[in-house]
Short mmCIF file of C-alpha atoms and ligand atoms in Angstrom, two decimals:
data_model
loop_
_atom_site.label_atom_id
_atom_site.label_comp_id
_atom_site.label_asym_id
_atom_site.label_seq_id
_atom_site.Cartn_x
_atom_site.Cartn_y
_atom_site.Cartn_z
CA MET A 1 -47.68 1.55 0.16
CA ILE A 2 -44.05 2.29 -0.37
CA GLN A 3 -44.76 6.01 -0.05
CA ILE A 4 -46.28 5.52 3.38
CA PHE A 5 -43.22 3.62 4.46
CA ILE A 6 -40.95 6.35 3.15
CA ARG A 7 -42.95 9.01 5.02
CA LEU A 8 -42.88 6.94 8.18
CA PHE A 9 -39.14 6.49 7.77
CA ILE A 10 -38.54 10.22 7.31
CA PHE A 11 -40.72 10.97 10.33
CA CYS A 12 -38.75 8.53 12.48
CA PHE A 13 -35.51 10.00 11.20
CA ILE A 14 -36.52 13.55 12.15
CA LEU A 15 -37.70 12.36 15.56
CA ALA A 16 -34.41 10.59 16.16
CA THR A 17 -32.38 13.61 15.09
CA LEU A 18 -34.36 15.93 17.34
CA SER A 19 -34.03 13.73 20.39
CA TYR A 20 -30.28 13.47 19.88
CA SER A 21 -29.52 17.15 19.40
CA GLN A 22 -28.39 18.82 22.57
CA PRO A 23 -28.10 22.47 23.60
CA THR A 24 -24.82 23.84 22.29
CA ASP A 25 -22.47 26.36 23.77
CA TYR A 26 -20.42 28.06 21.10
CA ASN A 27 -17.49 29.05 23.29
CA TYR A 28 -17.23 25.66 24.96
CA ASN A 29 -17.34 23.86 21.61
CA GLN A 30 -14.65 26.15 20.25
CA PHE A 31 -12.58 25.41 23.36
CA ILE A 32 -12.91 21.64 22.77
CA LYS A 33 -12.15 22.08 19.08
CA TYR A 34 -8.92 23.98 19.69
CA LYS A 35 -7.94 21.62 22.50
CA GLN A 36 -8.14 18.71 20.06
CA LYS A 37 -6.15 20.68 17.51
CA TYR A 38 -3.62 21.54 20.22
CA PHE A 39 -3.14 17.87 21.11
CA THR A 40 -2.89 16.83 17.51
CA ALA A 41 -0.19 19.50 17.01
CA ILE A 42 1.73 18.22 20.06
CA LEU A 43 1.50 14.66 18.84
CA GLN A 44 2.62 15.63 15.38
CA GLY A 45 5.43 17.79 16.74
CA ASN A 46 4.13 20.89 14.96
CA LYS A 47 5.35 23.72 17.20
CA ALA A 48 3.70 26.55 15.29
CA ASP A 49 0.26 24.90 15.35
CA GLU A 50 0.76 23.94 18.97
CA LYS A 51 1.22 27.56 20.01
CA THR A 52 -1.59 28.96 17.84
CA ASN A 53 -4.13 26.44 19.10
CA LEU A 54 -3.00 26.79 22.70
CA LYS A 55 -3.65 30.54 22.46
CA LYS A 56 -7.11 29.99 20.97
CA LEU A 57 -8.16 27.34 23.46
CA ILE A 58 -7.24 29.71 26.31
CA ILE A 59 -9.31 32.54 24.77
CA PHE A 60 -12.41 30.35 24.30
CA GLY A 61 -11.83 28.49 27.57
CA ASP A 62 -11.92 31.79 29.47
CA LYS A 63 -15.10 32.84 27.65
CA ALA A 64 -16.73 29.49 28.47
CA ASN A 65 -15.61 29.70 32.11
CA VAL A 66 -13.51 26.56 31.85
CA PRO A 67 -10.38 26.45 34.06
CA THR A 68 -7.45 27.38 31.81
CA LYS A 69 -4.72 27.90 34.40
CA LYS A 70 -2.67 24.87 33.36
CA TYR A 71 -2.86 25.90 29.71
CA LYS A 72 -1.65 29.39 30.59
CA LYS A 73 1.30 27.80 32.40
CA GLU A 74 2.05 25.84 29.23
CA MET A 75 1.94 29.07 27.26
CA VAL A 76 4.50 30.67 29.58
CA LYS A 77 6.81 27.65 29.26
CA PHE A 78 6.34 27.78 25.54
CA ASP A 79 7.47 31.40 25.32
CA LYS A 80 10.44 30.78 27.61
CA SER A 81 11.78 27.73 25.81
CA SER A 82 11.62 29.32 22.38
CA GLN A 83 13.37 32.43 23.70
CA ASN A 84 16.08 30.46 25.47
CA ILE A 85 17.04 28.35 22.50
CA LYS A 86 17.34 31.49 20.39
CA LYS A 87 19.09 33.51 23.08
CA TYR A 88 21.77 30.99 23.97
CA ASN A 89 22.00 29.34 20.57
CA ILE A 90 22.68 26.02 22.27
CA ILE A 91 25.52 23.94 20.81
CA ASP A 92 25.90 20.39 22.11
CA GLN A 93 29.39 19.79 23.49
CA ILE A 94 31.09 16.53 22.58
CA GLN A 95 33.32 14.90 25.21
CA ASP A 96 35.14 12.47 22.94
CA ILE A 97 34.78 10.12 19.99
CA LYS A 98 35.88 6.51 20.35
CA VAL A 99 36.06 3.39 18.23
CA TYR A 100 35.32 -0.05 19.59
CA SER A 101 35.11 -3.11 17.31
CA ASN A 102 32.80 -2.03 14.45
CA ASN A 103 31.26 0.94 16.30
CA ILE A 104 32.06 4.63 16.51
CA SER A 105 30.76 6.21 19.69
CA ILE A 106 30.29 10.00 19.85
CA ASN A 107 30.00 10.85 23.53
CA TYR A 108 28.40 14.13 24.59
CA LYS A 109 28.85 16.01 27.85
CA ASN A 110 25.10 16.40 28.33
CA THR A 111 21.85 15.11 26.89
CA ILE A 112 21.85 15.84 23.18
CA ILE A 113 19.47 18.66 22.27
CA ASP A 114 19.91 18.93 18.52
CA THR A 115 19.78 15.38 17.14
CA THR A 116 19.82 16.40 13.47
CA ILE A 117 21.94 13.87 11.57
CA LYS A 118 22.58 14.04 7.84
CA LYS A 119 23.88 10.98 6.06
CA THR A 120 25.17 11.24 2.50
CA ASN A 121 27.11 9.03 0.12
CA SER A 122 29.93 9.94 -2.20
CA LYS A 123 32.94 8.54 -4.03
CA LYS A 124 36.57 9.61 -4.05
CA GLY A 125 39.15 7.73 -6.08
CA LEU A 126 39.01 4.10 -5.04
CA TYR A 127 36.89 4.84 -2.01
CA LYS A 128 33.19 4.60 -1.50
CA ILE A 129 32.22 7.00 1.25
CA GLU A 130 29.44 7.41 3.75
CA ASN A 131 29.41 10.85 5.37
CA TYR A 132 27.75 11.75 8.63
CA SER A 133 27.10 15.40 9.52
CA ILE A 134 26.33 15.53 13.21
CA LYS A 135 25.47 18.52 15.41
CA GLY A 136 27.97 19.20 18.16
CA ASN A 137 31.29 20.78 18.96
CA LEU A 138 34.56 19.06 19.89
CA LYS A 139 37.77 20.96 20.60
CA ASP A 140 40.81 19.75 18.65
CA ILE A 141 38.62 17.64 16.41
CA ASN A 142 41.00 18.27 13.53
CA ASN A 143 43.79 16.50 15.47
CA LEU A 144 41.67 13.44 16.11
CA PHE A 145 42.63 10.18 14.40
CA LEU A 146 40.30 7.22 14.49
CA LYS A 147 41.05 3.73 13.27
CA MET A 148 38.99 0.63 12.81
CA ASP A 149 40.09 -2.92 12.01
CA LYS A 150 40.91 -2.84 8.28
CA LYS A 151 38.91 -5.99 7.78
CA ILE A 152 35.87 -3.92 8.70
CA LEU A 153 36.63 -0.44 7.31
CA ASP A 154 39.60 1.08 5.47
CA LYS A 155 39.51 4.63 6.77
CA ILE A 156 37.76 7.07 9.09
CA VAL A 157 38.18 10.82 8.57
CA VAL A 158 36.87 13.25 11.20
CA TYR A 159 36.76 17.04 11.04
CA GLY A 160 34.79 20.10 12.04
CA LEU A 161 32.43 21.14 9.27
CA ASN A 162 31.59 24.39 11.07
CA LYS A 163 31.22 25.72 14.61
CA ASN A 164 28.36 23.40 15.53
CA THR A 165 28.67 20.49 13.10
CA ILE A 166 31.18 17.67 12.84
CA ARG A 167 31.71 15.42 9.86
CA ILE A 168 32.56 11.74 10.15
CA SER A 169 33.55 10.25 6.84
CA LEU A 170 33.69 6.45 6.53
CA ARG A 171 35.69 5.22 3.55
CA ASP A 172 36.13 1.78 2.09
CA LYS A 173 36.94 0.19 -1.24
CA LYS A 174 33.73 -1.81 -0.99
CA ALA A 175 30.38 -0.14 -0.40
CA VAL A 176 30.05 1.13 3.16
CA ASN A 177 26.91 0.16 5.01
CA THR A 178 26.26 1.72 8.40
CA THR A 179 23.44 2.30 10.83
CA TYR A 180 23.25 4.70 13.75
CA LYS A 181 21.55 4.97 17.11
CA ILE A 182 20.88 8.06 19.18
CA LYS A 183 20.98 7.57 22.92
CA ASN A 184 20.70 10.10 25.71
CA LYS A 185 24.28 11.42 25.60
CA GLN A 186 25.63 9.26 22.84
CA ILE A 187 25.43 8.64 19.11
CA ILE A 188 26.68 5.26 17.95
CA ILE A 189 27.50 4.53 14.33
CA THR A 190 27.76 0.83 13.54
CA VAL A 191 29.59 -0.39 10.44
CA GLN A 192 28.03 -3.55 9.03
CA THR A 193 30.77 -6.14 8.86
CA ARG A 194 31.58 -7.67 5.50
CA ASN A 195 31.20 -11.33 4.66
CA LYS A 196 29.18 -11.80 7.75
CA LYS A 197 27.71 -15.24 8.00
CA GLN A 198 23.99 -15.51 7.58
CA PRO A 199 22.70 -16.10 11.10
CA ILE A 200 20.67 -19.19 11.78
CA LEU A 201 17.24 -17.72 12.20
CA LYS A 202 14.70 -18.85 14.64
CA LYS A 203 11.88 -20.05 12.47
CA THR A 204 9.35 -18.77 14.94
CA LYS A 205 9.35 -15.18 13.68
CA THR A 206 6.17 -14.10 11.94
CA ILE A 207 6.03 -11.24 9.47
CA MET A 208 3.02 -9.44 8.03
CA LEU A 209 3.79 -7.87 4.68
CA ASP A 210 1.14 -5.42 3.59
CA ALA A 211 1.00 -4.44 -0.08
CA GLY A 212 -0.64 -1.00 -0.05
CA HIS A 213 -3.89 -0.15 -1.87
CA GLY A 214 -5.46 -2.63 -4.35
CA GLY A 215 -8.71 -3.10 -6.25
CA TYR A 216 -10.41 0.20 -7.08
CA ASP A 217 -7.75 1.99 -5.03
CA SER A 218 -4.79 2.28 -7.43
CA GLY A 219 -2.70 4.32 -5.03
CA ALA A 220 -0.38 6.74 -6.80
CA VAL A 221 -0.59 6.74 -10.58
CA GLY A 222 2.67 7.80 -12.10
CA TYR A 223 4.74 8.32 -15.17
CA GLY A 224 3.37 6.37 -18.13
CA GLY A 225 0.26 5.42 -16.14
CA ILE A 226 2.06 2.96 -13.87
CA ARG A 227 0.12 2.17 -10.72
CA GLU A 228 1.41 1.97 -7.18
CA LYS A 229 -0.87 -0.97 -6.33
CA ASP A 230 0.76 -3.18 -9.00
CA ILE A 231 4.36 -2.34 -8.09
CA VAL A 232 3.89 -2.83 -4.35
CA LEU A 233 2.06 -6.14 -4.84
CA SER A 234 4.85 -7.45 -7.03
CA VAL A 235 7.61 -6.41 -4.58
CA THR A 236 5.60 -7.80 -1.66
CA LYS A 237 5.26 -11.17 -3.41
CA LYS A 238 8.99 -11.27 -4.11
CA ALA A 239 9.90 -10.34 -0.53
CA THR A 240 7.43 -12.94 0.78
CA LYS A 241 9.10 -15.67 -1.26
CA ILE A 242 12.62 -14.67 -0.16
CA LEU A 243 11.65 -14.49 3.51
CA ARG A 244 9.83 -17.83 3.42
CA ASN A 245 12.96 -19.40 1.91
CA ARG A 246 14.91 -18.02 4.86
CA GLY A 247 12.58 -19.75 7.28
CA TYR A 248 10.20 -16.99 8.32
CA LYS A 249 6.47 -17.37 8.63
CA VAL A 250 5.10 -14.71 6.28
CA PHE A 251 1.53 -13.51 5.83
CA ASN A 252 0.12 -11.00 3.34
CA THR A 253 -2.86 -8.71 3.73
CA ARG A 254 -3.55 -9.21 0.05
CA ALA A 255 -2.08 -11.61 -2.50
CA THR A 256 -4.13 -10.37 -5.45
CA ASP A 257 -5.47 -7.10 -6.80
CA ILE A 258 -8.22 -6.59 -4.23
CA PHE A 259 -9.14 -3.70 -1.95
CA ARG A 260 -8.57 -4.04 1.78
CA GLN A 261 -9.55 -1.53 4.42
CA LEU A 262 -6.77 -0.07 6.54
CA LYS A 263 -8.31 -1.49 9.71
CA TYR A 264 -8.46 -4.99 8.23
CA ARG A 265 -4.73 -4.93 7.52
CA THR A 266 -3.50 -4.28 11.05
CA LYS A 267 -6.28 -6.39 12.55
CA LEU A 268 -5.06 -9.35 10.53
CA ALA A 269 -1.48 -8.70 11.67
CA ASN A 270 -2.66 -8.67 15.29
CA LYS A 271 -4.73 -11.81 14.78
CA MET A 272 -1.81 -13.70 13.23
CA ARG A 273 0.40 -12.51 16.09
CA ALA A 274 2.93 -11.09 13.67
CA ASP A 275 6.23 -9.96 15.21
CA ILE A 276 6.54 -7.10 12.75
CA PHE A 277 4.25 -5.29 10.31
CA ILE A 278 5.61 -3.79 7.10
CA SER A 279 3.38 -1.75 4.82
CA ILE A 280 4.80 -1.37 1.32
CA HIS A 281 4.02 1.71 -0.79
CA ALA A 282 5.36 3.88 -3.59
CA ASN A 283 5.53 7.65 -3.60
CA SER A 284 4.44 10.31 -6.01
CA ILE A 285 4.69 14.07 -6.11
CA GLU A 286 2.70 16.82 -7.84
CA ARG A 287 3.46 18.00 -11.38
CA GLY A 288 6.48 20.25 -11.66
CA ASN A 289 8.45 18.15 -9.17
CA GLU A 290 8.97 15.11 -11.36
CA HIS A 291 12.72 15.31 -10.68
CA VAL A 292 12.18 14.14 -7.08
CA SER A 293 13.16 10.51 -6.53
CA GLY A 294 14.32 8.27 -3.73
CA ILE A 295 13.49 5.88 -0.94
CA GLU A 296 12.17 6.57 2.54
CA THR A 297 10.85 4.57 5.46
CA TYR A 298 8.38 5.78 8.05
CA TYR A 299 7.52 4.72 11.53
CA LEU A 300 4.72 5.99 13.68
CA SER A 301 5.90 8.33 16.37
CA PRO A 302 3.45 10.98 17.40
CA ALA A 303 5.53 12.95 19.87
CA ARG A 304 8.77 14.49 18.71
CA SER A 305 10.04 16.22 21.80
CA GLU A 306 10.35 15.23 25.44
CA ARG A 307 8.23 18.23 26.35
CA ALA A 308 5.47 17.24 23.96
CA LYS A 309 5.40 13.77 25.43
CA ALA A 310 5.30 15.13 28.95
CA VAL A 311 2.39 17.40 28.10
CA ALA A 312 0.47 14.54 26.52
CA ALA A 313 1.20 12.14 29.36
CA THR A 314 0.21 14.44 32.20
CA GLU A 315 -3.15 15.33 30.71
CA ASN A 316 -6.12 13.75 32.41
CA ARG A 317 -8.48 11.17 30.97
CA ALA A 318 -11.23 13.68 30.29
CA ASP A 319 -9.06 15.07 27.55
CA ILE A 320 -8.79 11.65 26.00
CA ARG A 321 -12.58 11.41 26.00
CA ALA A 322 -12.81 14.75 24.24
CA MET A 323 -10.67 13.54 21.38
CA ASP A 324 -11.93 11.57 18.42
CA LYS A 325 -11.12 7.87 18.02
CA SER A 326 -8.06 8.34 15.83
CA SER A 327 -6.52 10.89 18.17
CA ILE A 328 -7.09 8.54 21.10
CA ASP A 329 -5.16 5.80 19.35
CA ILE A 330 -2.31 8.15 18.56
CA PHE A 331 -2.38 9.48 22.08
CA LEU A 332 -2.13 6.00 23.55
CA MET A 333 0.65 5.15 21.14
CA ALA A 334 2.62 8.09 22.52
CA ARG A 335 2.87 6.22 25.80
CA ASN A 336 4.18 3.08 24.17
CA ARG A 337 7.78 4.21 23.87
CA ALA A 338 9.20 0.69 23.56
CA LYS A 339 7.17 -0.09 20.45
CA ILE A 340 8.19 3.20 18.84
CA ASN A 341 11.87 2.48 19.51
CA GLU A 342 11.55 -0.98 18.00
CA SER A 343 9.76 0.46 14.95
CA ASN A 344 12.54 3.01 14.58
CA LYS A 345 15.19 0.26 14.65
CA LEU A 346 13.30 -1.84 12.14
CA ALA A 347 12.87 1.20 9.87
CA LEU A 348 16.61 1.95 9.98
CA ASP A 349 17.56 -1.63 9.15
CA VAL A 350 15.10 -1.92 6.27
CA GLN A 351 15.92 1.51 4.83
CA ASN A 352 19.69 0.99 4.99
CA ASN A 353 19.56 -2.48 3.50
CA MET A 354 17.30 -1.44 0.61
CA LEU A 355 19.72 1.37 -0.25
CA PHE A 356 22.79 -0.80 0.19
CA ASN A 357 21.43 -3.49 -2.08
CA LEU A 358 20.28 -1.07 -4.80
CA LYS A 359 23.49 0.97 -4.81
CA LYS A 360 25.50 -2.13 -5.70
CA GLN A 361 23.84 -2.07 -9.10
CA TYR A 362 22.25 1.33 -9.71
CA ASN A 363 23.37 4.96 -9.73
CA ASN A 364 21.61 7.96 -8.22
CA ILE A 365 19.63 6.16 -5.57
CA LYS A 366 18.46 8.94 -3.24
CA ASP A 367 18.20 8.33 0.48
CA HIS A 368 15.37 10.27 2.13
CA GLY A 369 16.08 8.47 5.36
CA VAL A 370 13.94 7.20 8.17
CA ARG A 371 11.12 9.53 9.15
CA LYS A 372 8.45 9.86 11.76
CA GLY A 373 4.93 10.16 10.48
CA PRO A 374 1.35 9.97 11.67
CA PHE A 375 0.24 7.12 9.41
CA TRP A 376 -3.17 5.70 10.28
CA ILE A 377 -2.23 2.32 8.85
CA LEU A 378 0.46 1.95 11.53
CA VAL A 379 -1.73 3.08 14.42
CA GLY A 380 -3.63 -0.17 14.95
CA ALA A 381 -0.66 -2.54 14.84
CA GLN A 382 0.29 -4.08 18.17
CA MET A 383 3.80 -4.91 16.96
CA PRO A 384 6.66 -2.78 15.59
CA ALA A 385 5.29 -1.33 12.37
CA ILE A 386 6.85 0.57 9.49
CA LEU A 387 5.81 1.96 6.13
CA VAL A 388 8.23 1.71 3.23
CA GLU A 389 8.11 4.05 0.23
CA LEU A 390 9.94 2.19 -2.54
CA GLY A 391 10.41 5.19 -4.80
CA PHE A 392 8.58 7.86 -6.80
CA VAL A 393 6.30 6.65 -9.59
CA SER A 394 6.17 10.29 -10.70
CA ASN A 395 9.87 10.30 -11.59
CA PRO A 396 10.61 9.24 -15.20
CA ILE A 397 13.74 7.24 -14.32
CA GLU A 398 12.60 5.76 -11.05
CA SER A 399 9.20 4.73 -12.45
CA LYS A 400 10.96 2.70 -15.16
CA ARG A 401 13.11 1.07 -12.51
CA LEU A 402 10.12 0.36 -10.29
CA ILE A 403 8.38 -1.72 -12.96
CA ASN A 404 11.60 -3.58 -13.77
CA GLN A 405 11.64 -7.13 -12.34
CA ALA A 406 15.37 -7.08 -11.49
CA TYR A 407 15.01 -3.76 -9.66
CA GLN A 408 11.99 -5.07 -7.76
CA GLN A 409 13.97 -8.17 -6.79
CA ARG A 410 16.77 -5.97 -5.40
CA LEU A 411 14.25 -3.99 -3.37
CA ALA A 412 12.72 -7.23 -2.06
CA ILE A 413 16.13 -8.63 -1.07
CA GLY A 414 16.94 -5.31 0.61
CA ILE A 415 13.73 -5.50 2.66
CA ALA A 416 14.46 -9.13 3.59
CA ASN A 417 18.06 -8.29 4.58
CA GLY A 418 16.77 -5.43 6.70
CA ILE A 419 14.40 -7.79 8.50
CA ASP A 420 17.27 -10.25 9.02
CA ALA A 421 19.45 -7.50 10.47
CA TYR A 422 16.67 -6.41 12.81
CA PHE A 423 15.96 -9.89 14.19
CA ASP A 424 19.66 -10.67 14.30
CA LYS A 425 20.17 -7.86 16.82
CA ILE A 426 17.16 -8.82 18.90
CA THR A 427 18.12 -12.48 19.23
CA LYS A 428 21.67 -11.52 20.20
CA PHE A 429 20.68 -9.42 23.18
ZN1 ZN B 1 0.51 4.19 -0.93
#
């Protein structure tokens, strides 16, 4: 009896498969394949892949008799822009640098092209120092003297590091904590003021804290067998407690060691109408690189350049249909500039406050900064969303710190302070 059923089942299956298979056209399918790869490369800001796949989609598009004129135009632009940047070796010209209250404003003559900013920390005598290396050129920079209210910062030193890089060095006897913003023609560095009063928070803000992994998914397994899922759950619980004490409404995607699907996590955040979504993780790196340590925070931002965004935005809807579900989500996200900006701000506040709080007590805390990344977990969230990497479980020193309760508490306070700083700015403006 069962055998007959099985045979019937197999028969139905074959029938279904046959009726669904359609005539295929190799060249057209290749064209679609490379078009998807091309879009993915644009959205991920991968220039090399973008060019390679653009070339291939044109070749197969021509073979399949698909109009490829617009792609050929893109190819021409592509060649021109890469030549021009090389040929002219563009250096952004700075108009002036000014200080107002606790901000330093670096004003450029034109829209900034190279927005590479390096931020490092050091010590010199009594001073704790935060150094900014910023791309740009300013005449007479070595004769420039900047001053800030001593209650905020002891000293600012500015000089030309080389022909196309300036260095702004912020020095204070207490730890210096700054954030920065890049605008069209302006970079603004803001020094966090000391002894600032804890703002009275609106108790209406809702936060979704997402402890990564769980259950059979251990996440990264590191030095001495420590598991990412345990560390991130512990830090999430601590941060939840701190934030609730400060008056926030806080939800968790998991409060115990259970597995949750990625989709469930953001869906829950959307359902609870969370104002922000923070996914908490720990890093690891392959054998041979155990020395790597440090903290980084990601936000989802598919398009890296204005050109990439323009290309994505001007494409027609048929291209969206040709993409798979994940690419569609990313593609749509690319249009939601406001949410990306908010996520970027939140990431900066959380990253800076984690570092600031850890450095008070611990040495050699590495800052890997705020980064853009195509994380699927962040795609579905309808609110500003970031992913925090607390440290490397693969590093012998950092892994010991990560399982230490006091260290976890400092991380949790850092995250909470970052959230405070973020909402503080929003409610002000
Ligand atoms: Zn993880």
